[in-house]
Amino acid sequence: MPEIAAELEAVTGPLKGSSIALADPETSIGREPSNRVSLLDASVSRRHCLISYHSGEFKIQDLKSRNSTFVNGVPVTERVLSSGDEIKVGNSIFVFVLPDVERVNGASTSVEFEKADTAGGSTIILRKQDARYLRDLDRIQPTGRTLRDLNVLLKISKAVNSVRGLEALEKQILESIFEVAPADRAAILLWEQGPDDCTSIYGLDRRTGPNSSVHVSRSIVSRVFTDGVAVLSNDLPTSDAVDKETLARQIRSVLAVPLEVLDRVLGVIYLDASNPDARFDEDHLQLVTAIGSIAAAALDNARRVESLEEENRRLQAEISIEHNMVGESPKMREVYQFISRVAPKESTVLVFGESGTGKELVARAIHRNSGRSKKPFVAINCAALADTLLESELFGHEKGAFTGAIAQKKGKLEIGEGGTVFLDEIGELAPLLQAKLLRVLQEREFERVGGTRTIKLDVRLIAATNRDLEQEVKNARFREDLFYRLNVVSIRVPALREHRDDIPLLASYFASKYAQRANRAVLGVSPQARTYLMSYDWPGNVRELENAIERAVVLGSSELILPEDLPEAVLEKAEPVAGAGGNTFHDALRETKKQLILNAFEQASGNYTDAARLLGLHPNYLHRLIRNLNMKPQLRQVATQ
């Protein structure tokens, strides 16, 4: 049995509106009635996925389903679930819900409820309606102590409106209380349902400072919570009824007041004192009750803001994953780990990889997880523009700098101030621009084209290339000093053929993405089409796969992507698969193409140009066909006969 209660909330599908408790170590989801969660949906496999609980974590695993299992819009094979994750199984969407987990402000703060009832001696109870500072202030006698108390209330009122952050606000409140009450220790406890599920604890010791361990009386806190009253207890008993911890600390006085918002007690301010001569009195009770009333709403709002900010960070992380990279193979996990290590730093990054592997996505992920994430991310392709235009694009220009420069223009580097500038295809940069970029990296300054004023620059540079820059340096086509300036930390993004396990996930992701854009129902990729996708080498990498799936979605007419929806290059390259009944037509077509080419080469005595003419094909297309069909060994035999 799981130690943590968790549920699936059905948002859409046959079970819409229902809640499913994950009370068993394993919960299977699928079309068969034998599953713990049975879905009458043709797009759901008989055993689609499994949610299991182990070592305090809930994990979802796709059981090689036909249409994949999606978590937050991304197809997964296995994933640890977090509260709020959206799970898509066929046409059903579930939200994974965990109960609120205790959150502690201050790493070393802890709370322990004393088992024994420490309430005793002389006890005073104060109800909110009887608190003098919360009634008509005209009736208060202007004594020295009263004026001091009112000054503290004014100070806390100002803090409520000026201090940002829950922990900072709690610290300010308790320090103000220490100024007027003889407490040795103080704490603010906040909860959702009751004292047993505290979501925020902040403790302060007069001698040792914040984040101190807090020991509280369960009976006193329970009474504050249940009755909504403030409690003052002096002369605590020192009999056998009190536990050893309390005796060792020699607690003599306790004062606890409710933090109440809209008639709901959401927490407590708790004070204790060990000095027998420093007793809490009724004036202290009156003052701290007023402080609790003033601070309650501010504390609640600060807690909710932090909760919303935390939720926003989680959602932003999910969005980043959804719109950047999809893949769970070991090679992709290495890329993710690199991003997590490098992103918080300020170092220049050099990204290597073939075209279409997703080098810009890596750069964007580094930016989004860095301290510059709220500043611009500016990308420029160094191979897309002529040298003169690229210089103006990078550095900007002054009015009249060249023909057509009718106004001043800021360059990409200047636009990216404070953020990240991504230079794609850096290996294509002309020597003159290489020298200018080197100065930017060394001095963090530049001049616009046609300008004389030096402009200071604060950007992080990320560069990418599909070339071997070390070889380019040896061939004197790339500056050595610039290469070492760029190559502070580097990563190579793997080609798709190096992590084939991710092809089904990527295909499912792209199928879902483009089905929504095309406004047509596509449930996934058929097993036969998946076989072809896995057999192809994908020289254009993820970009080529994305284009192939988009084409299949647009041109296809069935609920599944079929082999005939895929590009010819994919079908030609794949080897026939034994037992794949749905591939007969395409296998036969492939073999026919091979036989026609062999016959033409035999007639042309092994001459490529003559064979292309006999087939009515362009020689370049014939070369591609031969390469895709892997026919070079056979044609060599024909040529030697």
XYZ file of C-alpha atoms in Angstrom:
641
model
C 0.000 0.000 0.000
C 1.351 3.479 -0.856
C 2.308 5.550 2.180
C 1.164 8.717 0.364
C -2.446 9.212 -0.708
C -2.765 10.129 -4.379
C -5.601 10.391 -6.884
C -6.313 10.648 -10.588
C -8.903 13.285 -11.457
C -10.585 12.464 -14.793
C -10.933 15.671 -16.849
C -12.087 14.195 -20.177
C -13.026 10.773 -21.510
C -15.423 8.012 -20.368
C -14.631 8.593 -16.665
C -14.918 12.402 -16.809
C -15.666 13.932 -13.400
C -14.595 10.919 -11.348
C -11.710 10.559 -8.892
C -9.624 7.393 -8.784
C -7.666 6.665 -5.605
C -4.222 5.169 -6.247
C -4.472 2.906 -3.210
C -2.664 -0.136 -4.658
C 1.076 -0.531 -5.310
C 0.218 -0.791 -9.022
C -2.660 0.706 -10.992
C -3.056 -0.455 -14.585
C -4.932 1.584 -17.210
C -6.243 0.116 -20.440
C -9.191 -1.026 -22.531
C -9.576 -4.498 -20.968
C -12.057 -4.784 -18.046
C -9.331 -6.489 -15.988
C -7.461 -3.176 -15.633
C -7.824 -1.201 -12.405
C -8.877 1.748 -14.629
C -10.812 0.444 -17.637
C -11.471 2.855 -20.522
C -13.969 2.018 -23.273
C -12.001 3.802 -25.980
C -10.760 2.306 -29.260
C -7.642 4.507 -29.159
C -6.564 2.915 -25.846
C -4.526 -0.301 -25.928
C -5.693 -3.352 -23.992
C -2.993 -2.699 -21.393
C -1.940 0.874 -22.049
C 0.093 2.093 -19.062
C 0.878 1.370 -15.428
C 1.171 3.678 -12.411
C 3.302 2.175 -9.650
C 4.392 3.318 -6.196
C 7.874 2.650 -4.875
C 10.194 4.354 -2.353
C 7.911 7.361 -1.893
C 7.432 8.032 -5.622
C 4.634 7.438 -8.110
C 5.906 6.435 -11.537
C 4.012 6.015 -14.821
C 5.193 3.504 -17.440
C 3.915 3.099 -20.984
C 3.260 -0.598 -21.741
C 4.259 -0.347 -25.420
C 0.850 1.099 -26.224
C -0.173 1.764 -29.807
C -0.727 5.510 -29.371
C 1.712 6.306 -26.532
C 1.118 7.727 -23.065
C 1.485 11.506 -22.741
C 2.523 13.450 -19.621
C 2.053 17.212 -19.944
C 1.745 16.849 -23.713
C 4.975 14.848 -24.116
C 5.005 11.110 -24.960
C 6.889 9.106 -22.320
C 8.067 5.572 -21.754
C 8.623 6.080 -18.028
C 8.337 9.169 -15.824
C 8.176 10.040 -12.109
C 4.909 11.897 -11.509
C 4.558 15.234 -9.735
C 1.368 16.704 -8.342
C -0.552 18.494 -11.092
C 0.879 16.423 -13.966
C -1.582 15.956 -16.848
C -1.762 12.375 -18.162
C -3.307 11.667 -21.593
C -4.381 8.095 -22.408
C -6.228 7.908 -25.729
C -9.045 10.461 -25.524
C -8.931 10.604 -21.717
C -7.054 13.210 -19.712
C -6.307 12.710 -16.004
C -4.681 15.064 -13.501
C -2.368 13.411 -10.962
C -3.037 14.902 -7.521
C -0.931 14.559 -4.376
C -1.930 16.061 -1.015
C -0.053 19.209 -0.029
C 3.412 18.277 1.175
C 4.799 20.010 4.230
C 6.858 23.020 3.175
C 9.237 24.498 5.718
C 10.583 28.037 5.498
C 14.094 27.888 6.867
C 16.041 24.734 6.225
C 16.657 23.762 9.837
C 13.315 24.818 11.332
C 11.369 21.913 12.840
C 8.341 21.548 15.041
C 7.564 18.974 17.703
C 4.268 18.726 19.548
C 4.810 17.785 23.165
C 2.909 14.627 24.024
C 1.999 15.749 27.518
C -0.497 18.485 28.270
C 1.645 21.410 29.384
C -1.297 23.693 29.947
C -1.664 24.311 33.608
C -1.085 26.821 36.377
C -2.813 30.156 35.861
C -4.440 30.356 32.437
C -6.094 33.360 30.756
C -8.342 33.046 27.706
C -8.972 36.043 25.435
C -11.558 36.103 22.661
C -11.119 38.291 19.616
C -14.183 40.414 20.368
C -12.724 41.239 23.803
C -9.287 42.360 22.547
C -8.887 46.010 23.515
C -6.757 47.047 20.508
C -9.351 45.619 18.119
C -12.213 47.637 19.594
C -12.773 51.375 19.999
C -9.322 52.920 20.589
C -10.902 56.023 22.182
C -11.522 54.018 25.350
C -7.848 53.103 25.835
C -6.073 54.943 28.649
C -2.916 56.681 27.290
C -0.270 55.115 29.576
C 3.413 54.705 28.710
C 3.000 51.004 28.039
C -0.068 51.564 25.900
C 1.797 54.074 23.755
C 4.660 51.605 23.353
C 2.228 48.876 22.326
C 0.524 51.147 19.801
C 3.941 52.041 18.393
C 4.685 48.315 17.879
C 1.309 47.839 16.169
C 2.090 50.750 13.848
C 5.511 49.267 13.072
C 4.000 45.901 12.187
C 1.303 47.571 10.079
C 4.061 49.241 8.049
C 5.955 45.951 7.755
C 2.841 44.238 6.427
C 2.763 46.707 3.530
C 6.503 46.956 2.861
C 8.137 43.570 3.542
C 8.043 41.102 0.641
C 8.375 37.366 1.100
C 6.800 35.122 3.707
C 9.958 34.387 5.695
C 11.019 38.045 5.822
C 7.555 39.047 7.053
C 7.527 36.347 9.747
C 10.989 37.408 10.938
C 9.922 41.072 11.146
C 6.787 40.194 13.171
C 8.625 38.013 15.698
C 11.476 40.494 16.149
C 8.896 43.210 16.878
C 7.258 40.955 19.473
C 10.648 40.375 21.143
C 10.878 44.147 21.647
C 7.800 44.194 23.905
C 7.375 40.655 25.298
C 9.801 38.671 27.537
C 9.769 35.617 25.251
C 12.831 33.405 24.900
C 11.507 31.683 21.804
C 8.793 32.503 19.277
C 7.295 30.779 16.266
C 4.697 31.289 13.552
C 2.946 28.124 12.400
C 0.710 28.114 9.310
C -1.451 25.217 8.160
C -4.131 24.296 5.629
C -6.422 21.953 7.564
C -5.091 21.977 11.111
C -2.018 21.905 13.376
C -1.029 18.408 12.214
C -0.364 19.529 8.619
C 1.772 22.648 8.985
C 2.832 24.025 5.609
C 5.056 26.785 6.992
C 7.033 26.990 10.216
C 9.311 29.848 11.210
C 11.089 29.767 14.569
C 13.151 32.484 16.266
C 15.281 32.180 19.387
C 16.280 35.355 21.203
C 19.835 34.040 21.635
C 20.533 31.829 18.616
C 18.455 33.597 15.970
C 16.166 32.197 13.251
C 15.534 28.624 12.108
C 15.525 27.260 15.653
C 13.792 24.057 16.670
C 10.296 24.782 17.991
C 8.562 22.783 20.743
C 4.897 23.583 21.219
C 2.129 22.393 23.491
C -0.354 20.308 21.518
C -3.215 21.079 23.912
C -2.704 24.861 23.762
C -2.370 24.975 19.951
C -5.384 22.670 19.582
C -7.469 24.967 21.774
C -6.406 28.051 19.788
C -7.318 26.245 16.564
C -10.601 24.740 17.774
C -12.003 27.685 19.754
C -10.302 30.565 17.938
C -9.140 32.083 21.246
C -5.826 33.426 22.525
C -4.311 31.504 25.457
C -1.863 32.649 28.156
C -0.553 30.082 30.618
C 1.891 30.860 33.468
C 3.340 28.698 36.251
C 3.361 25.593 34.046
C 3.383 22.423 36.155
C 6.654 20.644 36.785
C 5.106 17.397 37.865
C 5.445 13.949 36.299
C 2.672 14.885 33.870
C 5.168 16.921 31.862
C 7.596 15.155 29.521
C 11.360 15.198 30.071
C 11.920 17.594 27.140
C 9.743 20.252 28.785
C 11.391 19.759 32.181
C 14.857 20.044 30.615
C 13.957 23.312 28.924
C 12.198 24.589 32.076
C 9.363 26.303 30.227
C 7.431 28.513 32.687
C 5.117 30.566 30.476
C 3.372 30.040 27.130
C 1.364 32.512 25.046
C -0.443 31.520 21.832
C -2.770 33.630 19.676
C -4.721 32.679 16.535
C -4.020 33.925 13.027
C -7.542 34.212 11.694
C -8.782 35.167 8.226
C -12.508 35.171 7.357
C -13.376 33.253 10.554
C -10.855 30.510 9.716
C -7.824 29.914 11.944
C -4.932 29.372 9.528
C -2.141 29.369 12.089
C -0.805 30.538 15.417
C 1.802 32.858 16.925
C 3.417 30.862 19.737
C 5.720 32.278 22.459
C 7.359 30.664 25.465
C 9.642 31.812 28.293
C 11.859 29.944 30.764
C 12.655 32.744 33.249
C 10.247 32.526 36.241
C 10.609 36.271 36.778
C 9.718 37.136 33.173
C 6.064 36.212 33.115
C 3.644 37.012 30.343
C 0.753 39.169 31.553
C -2.648 40.135 30.193
C -1.223 43.205 28.439
C 1.139 40.967 26.491
C -1.825 38.783 25.558
C -3.806 41.823 24.407
C -0.923 43.135 22.287
C 0.046 39.836 20.600
C -3.629 39.136 19.852
C -3.828 42.475 18.040
C -0.580 41.695 16.200
C -2.020 38.341 15.109
C -5.160 40.011 13.813
C -3.184 42.624 11.840
C -0.659 40.148 10.409
C -2.948 37.195 9.583
C -4.158 38.365 6.172
C -0.668 39.503 5.140
C 0.855 36.155 6.130
C -1.882 34.281 4.253
C -1.361 36.412 1.143
C 2.434 36.012 1.290
C 2.049 32.257 1.571
C -0.358 32.135 -1.364
C 1.923 34.303 -3.508
C 4.859 31.964 -2.819
C 2.656 28.978 -3.639
C 1.589 30.590 -6.918
C 5.199 31.479 -7.766
C 6.247 27.896 -7.079
C 3.411 26.592 -9.249
C 4.358 29.068 -11.966
C 7.963 27.855 -11.897
C 6.750 24.263 -12.226
C 4.475 25.136 -15.133
C 7.229 27.114 -16.839
C 9.499 24.096 -16.517
C 6.815 21.898 -18.075
C 6.288 24.382 -20.890
C 10.023 24.414 -21.497
C 10.107 20.641 -21.770
C 7.051 20.532 -24.003
C 8.356 23.094 -26.473
C 12.008 22.103 -26.485
C 13.245 18.542 -26.491
C 11.507 15.192 -26.424
C 13.482 12.068 -25.598
C 14.320 9.742 -22.743
C 17.340 7.861 -24.102
C 20.632 7.898 -22.179
C 22.196 10.238 -24.760
C 19.370 12.766 -24.387
C 19.541 12.538 -20.609
C 23.214 13.523 -20.888
C 22.115 16.620 -22.823
C 19.550 17.501 -20.131
C 22.148 17.065 -17.382
C 24.561 19.323 -19.269
C 21.877 22.016 -19.568
C 21.095 21.843 -15.846
C 24.782 22.254 -14.945
C 25.636 24.984 -17.444
C 22.454 27.117 -17.438
C 22.997 28.863 -14.054
C 26.554 29.865 -15.030
C 27.589 32.769 -17.267
C 30.082 30.855 -19.419
C 30.054 30.993 -23.216
C 28.751 27.707 -24.657
C 29.633 26.021 -27.961
C 27.105 23.493 -29.287
C 28.228 20.948 -31.888
C 25.967 18.711 -33.913
C 24.668 17.821 -37.347
C 21.990 19.945 -38.994
C 18.528 19.265 -37.632
C 19.600 17.810 -34.290
C 18.120 20.663 -32.250
C 21.113 22.842 -31.394
C 18.933 25.956 -31.099
C 16.579 24.099 -28.740
C 19.571 23.372 -26.493
C 20.505 27.065 -26.570
C 16.943 28.121 -25.721
C 16.800 25.623 -22.849
C 20.059 27.011 -21.423
C 18.629 30.539 -21.644
C 15.290 29.625 -20.052
C 16.980 27.978 -17.090
C 19.483 30.790 -16.547
C 19.350 33.989 -14.545
C 18.824 35.824 -17.849
C 15.558 34.048 -18.631
C 13.457 37.208 -18.284
C 15.689 39.057 -20.763
C 15.722 38.607 -24.555
C 16.879 35.494 -26.412
C 18.146 36.628 -29.815
C 19.053 34.080 -32.523
C 20.901 34.801 -35.753
C 21.976 32.378 -38.490
C 25.483 33.325 -39.640
C 25.059 31.365 -42.878
C 21.803 33.002 -43.935
C 23.148 36.466 -44.795
C 25.923 37.972 -46.896
C 28.932 39.211 -44.932
C 28.062 42.915 -45.234
C 24.465 42.349 -44.193
C 25.504 40.059 -41.353
C 27.835 42.715 -39.934
C 24.981 45.227 -39.827
C 22.643 42.571 -38.433
C 25.055 41.747 -35.608
C 26.437 45.172 -34.677
C 23.828 47.564 -36.091
C 24.664 50.689 -38.083
C 24.542 54.460 -37.890
C 22.522 56.625 -40.231
C 24.413 57.113 -43.509
C 26.914 54.319 -42.786
C 26.266 52.889 -46.276
C 23.852 53.266 -49.159
C 20.360 52.591 -47.886
C 21.188 53.247 -44.215
C 18.524 55.919 -43.851
C 18.249 55.581 -40.073
C 20.170 54.279 -37.092
C 19.588 50.592 -36.433
C 20.442 48.514 -33.367
C 22.109 45.176 -34.017
C 21.191 41.789 -32.570
C 23.923 42.056 -29.946
C 22.497 45.345 -28.680
C 18.915 44.049 -28.777
C 19.975 41.085 -26.649
C 21.361 43.326 -23.868
C 21.071 41.518 -20.548
C 19.977 38.292 -22.229
C 21.403 35.616 -24.518
C 22.593 35.870 -28.129
C 22.648 32.616 -30.102
C 24.959 32.514 -33.141
C 24.004 29.542 -35.298
C 26.422 28.180 -37.916
C 29.307 30.141 -36.383
C 31.698 28.254 -38.656
C 30.375 30.247 -41.626
C 31.503 33.581 -40.156
C 33.839 35.615 -42.404
C 37.388 36.371 -41.094
C 36.651 40.085 -40.588
C 33.561 39.319 -38.519
C 35.488 36.681 -36.578
C 37.923 39.406 -35.476
C 35.074 41.732 -34.457
C 33.324 38.957 -32.522
C 36.585 38.149 -30.731
C 36.707 41.733 -29.456
C 33.125 41.414 -28.198
C 34.063 38.295 -26.254
C 37.258 39.819 -24.844
C 36.232 43.400 -24.126
C 32.425 43.131 -23.995
C 32.125 46.205 -26.224
C 31.664 47.085 -29.908
C 30.845 49.920 -32.333
C 27.987 50.063 -34.788
C 28.878 50.017 -38.499
C 29.812 53.593 -39.425
C 29.922 54.647 -35.792
C 32.705 55.787 -33.472
C 31.013 55.476 -30.084
C 31.945 52.380 -28.073
C 28.920 50.524 -26.714
C 29.290 48.366 -23.609
C 27.604 44.976 -23.795
C 26.212 42.528 -21.255
C 25.095 39.370 -23.061
C 25.744 35.656 -22.825
C 26.916 34.148 -26.103
C 25.965 30.652 -27.217
C 27.341 29.502 -30.567
C 26.533 26.434 -32.643
C 28.073 24.738 -35.644
C 27.821 21.559 -37.684
C 31.475 21.874 -38.711
C 34.580 20.441 -37.067
C 36.002 23.753 -35.827
C 39.289 22.207 -34.714
C 39.864 21.059 -38.282
C 38.761 24.480 -39.549
C 41.415 26.057 -37.297
C 44.084 23.709 -38.705
C 42.998 24.646 -42.219
C 43.257 28.372 -41.302
C 39.572 28.960 -42.009
C 38.664 29.796 -38.409
C 40.585 31.919 -35.916
C 42.261 29.843 -33.224
C 41.895 32.547 -30.560
C 38.166 32.885 -31.300
C 37.712 29.121 -31.151
C 39.214 28.970 -27.654
C 37.113 31.951 -26.552
C 33.959 30.201 -27.742
C 34.890 26.725 -26.565
C 34.702 27.423 -22.821
C 32.172 24.640 -22.332
C 30.854 22.573 -25.201
C 28.396 19.807 -25.944
C 27.697 17.633 -28.947
C 23.994 17.065 -29.646
C 23.612 13.443 -30.827
C 22.293 12.605 -34.279
C 18.880 10.930 -34.304
C 20.365 7.630 -35.534
C 22.401 7.555 -32.300
C 19.284 7.522 -30.104
C 16.764 5.545 -32.141
C 14.799 4.657 -29.001
C 13.447 8.205 -29.028
C 12.030 7.959 -32.568
C 8.606 6.568 -31.481
C 8.275 9.283 -28.810
C 9.216 12.023 -31.255
C 6.876 10.634 -33.912
C 3.960 10.524 -31.450
C 4.728 14.058 -30.285
C 4.861 15.465 -33.823
C 1.731 13.524 -34.828
C -0.196 15.055 -31.914
C 1.226 18.538 -32.601
C 0.361 18.638 -36.307
C -2.973 16.867 -35.881
C -4.079 19.792 -33.716
C -2.847 22.287 -36.289
C -4.547 20.435 -39.147
C -7.717 20.006 -37.059
C -7.994 16.300 -37.769
C -8.009 13.224 -35.549
C -4.705 11.325 -35.648
C -4.343 8.781 -32.876
C -0.717 7.917 -33.540
C 1.644 5.930 -35.748
C 0.772 2.421 -36.929
C 3.195 -0.408 -35.992
C 4.102 -0.893 -39.675
C 4.923 2.785 -40.162
C 6.865 2.779 -36.904
C 9.011 -0.070 -38.259
C 9.979 2.026 -41.279
C 10.728 5.043 -39.089
C 13.034 2.968 -36.885
C 14.871 1.486 -39.892
C 15.671 4.813 -41.566
C 18.961 6.609 -40.796
C 17.455 10.141 -40.784
C 20.344 12.116 -42.315
C 18.301 15.276 -41.660
C 17.823 14.208 -38.020
C 14.879 15.424 -35.914
C 13.999 18.159 -38.411
C 13.597 15.571 -41.182
C 11.478 13.350 -38.926
C 9.264 16.306 -38.030
C 8.770 17.164 -41.708
C 7.977 13.525 -42.525
C 5.322 13.306 -39.794
C 3.814 16.681 -40.739
C 3.548 15.483 -44.356
C 1.941 12.218 -43.205
C -0.627 14.082 -41.090
C -1.520 16.470 -43.916
C -1.720 13.853 -46.679
C -3.024 10.888 -44.665
C -6.694 10.020 -44.403
C -6.864 7.442 -41.598
C -6.718 7.746 -37.818
C -3.231 6.217 -37.823
C -0.172 7.200 -39.835
C 0.380 4.371 -42.333
C 3.501 3.445 -44.369
C 2.003 4.913 -47.549
C 1.793 8.301 -45.779
C 5.585 8.411 -45.315
C 8.101 9.873 -47.802
C 9.522 7.511 -50.399
C 13.043 7.917 -49.043
C 11.950 6.381 -45.736
C 10.251 3.432 -47.461
C 13.164 2.822 -49.825
C 15.817 2.755 -47.119
C 14.091 0.332 -44.741
C 14.810 -3.390 -44.956
C 11.813 -5.775 -45.330
C 10.613 -6.976 -41.944
C 9.681 -10.629 -41.591
C 6.129 -11.200 -40.415
C 5.041 -7.577 -40.874
C 1.887 -8.403 -42.824
C 0.980 -4.806 -43.582
C 4.231 -4.154 -45.491
C 3.698 -6.501 -48.474
C 2.938 -3.786 -51.047
C 5.840 -1.555 -50.040
C 8.279 -4.455 -49.824
C 7.250 -5.606 -53.292
C 7.581 -2.064 -54.648
C 11.042 -1.786 -53.137
C 12.182 -5.067 -54.660
C 10.769 -4.025 -58.053
C 12.799 -0.797 -57.962
C 15.949 -2.765 -57.170
C 15.339 -5.201 -60.021
C 14.712 -2.385 -62.538
C 17.971 -0.691 -61.547
C 19.912 -3.968 -61.802
C 18.495 -4.649 -65.275
C 19.377 -1.130 -66.432
C 22.955 -1.457 -65.141
C 23.379 -4.806 -66.869
C 22.196 -3.255 -70.175
C 24.464 -0.216 -69.628
C 27.459 -2.428 -68.722
C 27.756 -0.724 -65.325
C 27.679 2.870 -66.624
C 25.713 5.162 -64.275
C 24.847 7.789 -66.881
C 23.613 5.250 -69.434
C 21.618 3.384 -66.774
C 19.925 6.635 -65.708
C 19.056 7.380 -69.348
C 17.539 3.904 -69.799
C 15.426 4.408 -66.654
C 14.408 7.954 -67.605
C 15.891 9.352 -64.389
C 18.298 12.149 -63.594
C 21.710 10.680 -62.631
C 21.619 12.447 -59.248
C 18.232 10.882 -58.444
C 19.548 7.461 -59.496
C 22.504 7.903 -57.145
C 20.093 8.699 -54.277
C 17.976 5.648 -55.077
C 21.025 3.391 -55.108
C 22.167 4.819 -51.782
C 18.723 4.470 -50.172
C 18.245 0.928 -51.487
C 21.772 -0.020 -50.355
C 22.588 -1.429 -53.796
C 26.227 -0.417 -54.190
C 27.620 -3.915 -53.374
C 25.320 -5.522 -55.993
C 26.205 -2.941 -58.652
C 29.931 -3.469 -58.079
C 29.403 -7.124 -58.979
C 27.573 -6.105 -62.156
C 30.402 -3.741 -63.111
C 33.078 -6.469 -62.690
C 31.221 -9.108 -64.700
